[in-house]
PDB file of C-alpha atoms in Angstrom:
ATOM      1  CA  UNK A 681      13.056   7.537 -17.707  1.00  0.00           C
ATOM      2  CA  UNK A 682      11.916   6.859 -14.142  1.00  0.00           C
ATOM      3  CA  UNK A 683       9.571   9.713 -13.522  1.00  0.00           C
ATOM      4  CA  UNK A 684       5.763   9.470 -12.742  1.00  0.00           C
ATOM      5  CA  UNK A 685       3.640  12.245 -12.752  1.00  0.00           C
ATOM      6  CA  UNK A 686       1.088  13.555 -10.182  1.00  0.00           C
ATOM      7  CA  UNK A 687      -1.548  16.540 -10.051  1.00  0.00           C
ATOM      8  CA  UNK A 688      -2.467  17.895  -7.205  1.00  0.00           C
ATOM      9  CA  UNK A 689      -4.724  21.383  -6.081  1.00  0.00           C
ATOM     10  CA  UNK A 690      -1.348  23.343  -7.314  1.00  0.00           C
ATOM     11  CA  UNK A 691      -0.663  21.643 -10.758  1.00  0.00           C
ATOM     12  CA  UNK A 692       1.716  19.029 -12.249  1.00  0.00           C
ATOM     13  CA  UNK A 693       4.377  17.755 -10.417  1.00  0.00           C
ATOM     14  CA  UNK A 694       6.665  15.311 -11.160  1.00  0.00           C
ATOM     15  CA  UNK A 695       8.112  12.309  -8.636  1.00  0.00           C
ATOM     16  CA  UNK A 696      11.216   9.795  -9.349  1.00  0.00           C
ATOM     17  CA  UNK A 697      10.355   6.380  -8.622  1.00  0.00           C
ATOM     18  CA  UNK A 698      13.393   5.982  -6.857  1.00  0.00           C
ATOM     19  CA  UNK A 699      11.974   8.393  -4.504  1.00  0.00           C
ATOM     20  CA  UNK A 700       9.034   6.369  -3.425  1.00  0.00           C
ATOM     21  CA  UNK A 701       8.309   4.558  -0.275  1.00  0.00           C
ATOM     22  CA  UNK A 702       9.106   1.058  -0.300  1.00  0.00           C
ATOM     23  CA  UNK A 703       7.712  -0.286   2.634  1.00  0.00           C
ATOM     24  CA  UNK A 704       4.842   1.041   4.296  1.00  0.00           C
ATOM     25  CA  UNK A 705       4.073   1.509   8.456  1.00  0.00           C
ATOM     26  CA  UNK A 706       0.859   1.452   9.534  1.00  0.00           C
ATOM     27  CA  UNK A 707      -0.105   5.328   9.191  1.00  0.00           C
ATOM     28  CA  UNK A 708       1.024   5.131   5.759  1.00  0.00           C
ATOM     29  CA  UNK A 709      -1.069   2.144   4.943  1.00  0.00           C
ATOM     30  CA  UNK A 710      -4.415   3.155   6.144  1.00  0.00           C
ATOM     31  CA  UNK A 711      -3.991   6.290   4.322  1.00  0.00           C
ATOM     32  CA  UNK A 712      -2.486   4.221   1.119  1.00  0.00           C
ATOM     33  CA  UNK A 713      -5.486   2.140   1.535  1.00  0.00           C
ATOM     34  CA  UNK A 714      -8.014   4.476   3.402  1.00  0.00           C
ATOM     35  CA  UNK A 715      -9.041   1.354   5.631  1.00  0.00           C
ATOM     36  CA  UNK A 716      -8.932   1.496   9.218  1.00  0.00           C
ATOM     37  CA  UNK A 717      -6.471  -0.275  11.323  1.00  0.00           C
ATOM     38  CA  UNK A 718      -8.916  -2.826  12.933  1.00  0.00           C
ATOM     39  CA  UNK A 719     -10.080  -3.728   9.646  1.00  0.00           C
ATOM     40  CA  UNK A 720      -6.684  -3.995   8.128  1.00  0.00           C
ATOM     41  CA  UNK A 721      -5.729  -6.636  11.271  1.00  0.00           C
ATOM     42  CA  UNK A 722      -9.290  -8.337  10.986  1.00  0.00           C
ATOM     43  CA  UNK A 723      -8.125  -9.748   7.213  1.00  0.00           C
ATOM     44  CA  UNK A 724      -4.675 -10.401   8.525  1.00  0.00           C
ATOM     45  CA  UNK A 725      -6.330 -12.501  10.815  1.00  0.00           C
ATOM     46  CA  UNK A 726      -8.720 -13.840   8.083  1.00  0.00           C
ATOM     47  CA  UNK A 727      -5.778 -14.544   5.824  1.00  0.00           C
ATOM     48  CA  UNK A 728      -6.494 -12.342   3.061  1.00  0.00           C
ATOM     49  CA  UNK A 729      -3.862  -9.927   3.607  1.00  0.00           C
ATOM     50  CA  UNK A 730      -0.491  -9.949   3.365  1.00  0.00           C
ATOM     51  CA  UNK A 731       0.803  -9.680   7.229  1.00  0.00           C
ATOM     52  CA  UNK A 732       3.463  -7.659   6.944  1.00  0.00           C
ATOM     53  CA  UNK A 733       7.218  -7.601   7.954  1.00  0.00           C
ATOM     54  CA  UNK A 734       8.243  -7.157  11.616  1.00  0.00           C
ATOM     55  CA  UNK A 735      11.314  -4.872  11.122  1.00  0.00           C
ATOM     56  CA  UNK A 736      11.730  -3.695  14.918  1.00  0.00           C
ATOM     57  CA  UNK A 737      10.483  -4.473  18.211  1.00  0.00           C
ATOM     58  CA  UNK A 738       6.639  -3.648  17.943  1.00  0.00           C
ATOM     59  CA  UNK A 739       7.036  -2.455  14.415  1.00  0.00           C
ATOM     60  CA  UNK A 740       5.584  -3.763  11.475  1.00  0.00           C
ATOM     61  CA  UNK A 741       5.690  -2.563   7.599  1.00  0.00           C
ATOM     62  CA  UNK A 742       4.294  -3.422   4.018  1.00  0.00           C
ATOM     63  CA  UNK A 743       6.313  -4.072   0.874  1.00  0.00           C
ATOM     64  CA  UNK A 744       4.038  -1.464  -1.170  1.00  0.00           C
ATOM     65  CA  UNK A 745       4.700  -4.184  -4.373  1.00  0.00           C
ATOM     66  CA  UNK A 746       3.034  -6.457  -1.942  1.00  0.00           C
ATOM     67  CA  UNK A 747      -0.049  -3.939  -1.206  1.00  0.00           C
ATOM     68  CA  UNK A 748      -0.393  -2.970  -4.915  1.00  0.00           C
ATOM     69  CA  UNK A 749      -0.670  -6.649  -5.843  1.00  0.00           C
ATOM     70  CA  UNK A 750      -3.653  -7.326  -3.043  1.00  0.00           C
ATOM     71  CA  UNK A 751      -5.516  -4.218  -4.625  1.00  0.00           C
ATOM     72  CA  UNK A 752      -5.275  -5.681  -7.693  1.00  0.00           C
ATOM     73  CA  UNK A 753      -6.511  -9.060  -6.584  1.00  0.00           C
ATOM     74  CA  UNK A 754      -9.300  -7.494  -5.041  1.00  0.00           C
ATOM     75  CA  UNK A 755     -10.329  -5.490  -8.255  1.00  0.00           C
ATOM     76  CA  UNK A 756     -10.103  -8.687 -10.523  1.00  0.00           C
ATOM     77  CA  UNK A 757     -12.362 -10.489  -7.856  1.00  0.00           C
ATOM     78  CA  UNK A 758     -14.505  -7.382  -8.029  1.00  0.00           C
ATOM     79  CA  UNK A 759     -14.657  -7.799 -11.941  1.00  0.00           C
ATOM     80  CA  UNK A 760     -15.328 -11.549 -11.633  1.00  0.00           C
ATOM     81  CA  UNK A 761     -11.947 -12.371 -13.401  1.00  0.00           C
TER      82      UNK A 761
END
């Protein structure tokens, strides 16, 4: 079964995987993330973020795997693991 659930201010709602974004543009990442642009570019820059795919002349996304992987680096460094 490839269905997550999600609650929101009008009850239970269910998504299919399938359904979800794989790549995210730069709107959708800052609100995935709530960081600001400048911020996200700064640890581009730094190296501690994944930089993203150019897929278009002056467009650039996120594989969302990618994203959910650097949260979860940054919550194991967070937890001194």
């Amino acid at each position: 079964n490839n269905q997550t659930f999600s609650i929101n201010n009008k009850g239970l709602h269910t998504m299919k995987t399938e359904n979800q974004p794989h790549l995210l543009r730069m709107r959708s990442l800052t609100a995935y993330l709530d960081l600001s642009r400048g911020y996200i570019f700064q640890q581009i820059n730094e190296g501690s973020f994944p930089p993203g795919y150019i897929i278009s002349v002056g467009v650039r996304a996120w594989k969302k795997s990618e994203i959910d992987e650097w949260i979860e680096k940054r919550i194991r460094m967070g937890r001194g693991e």
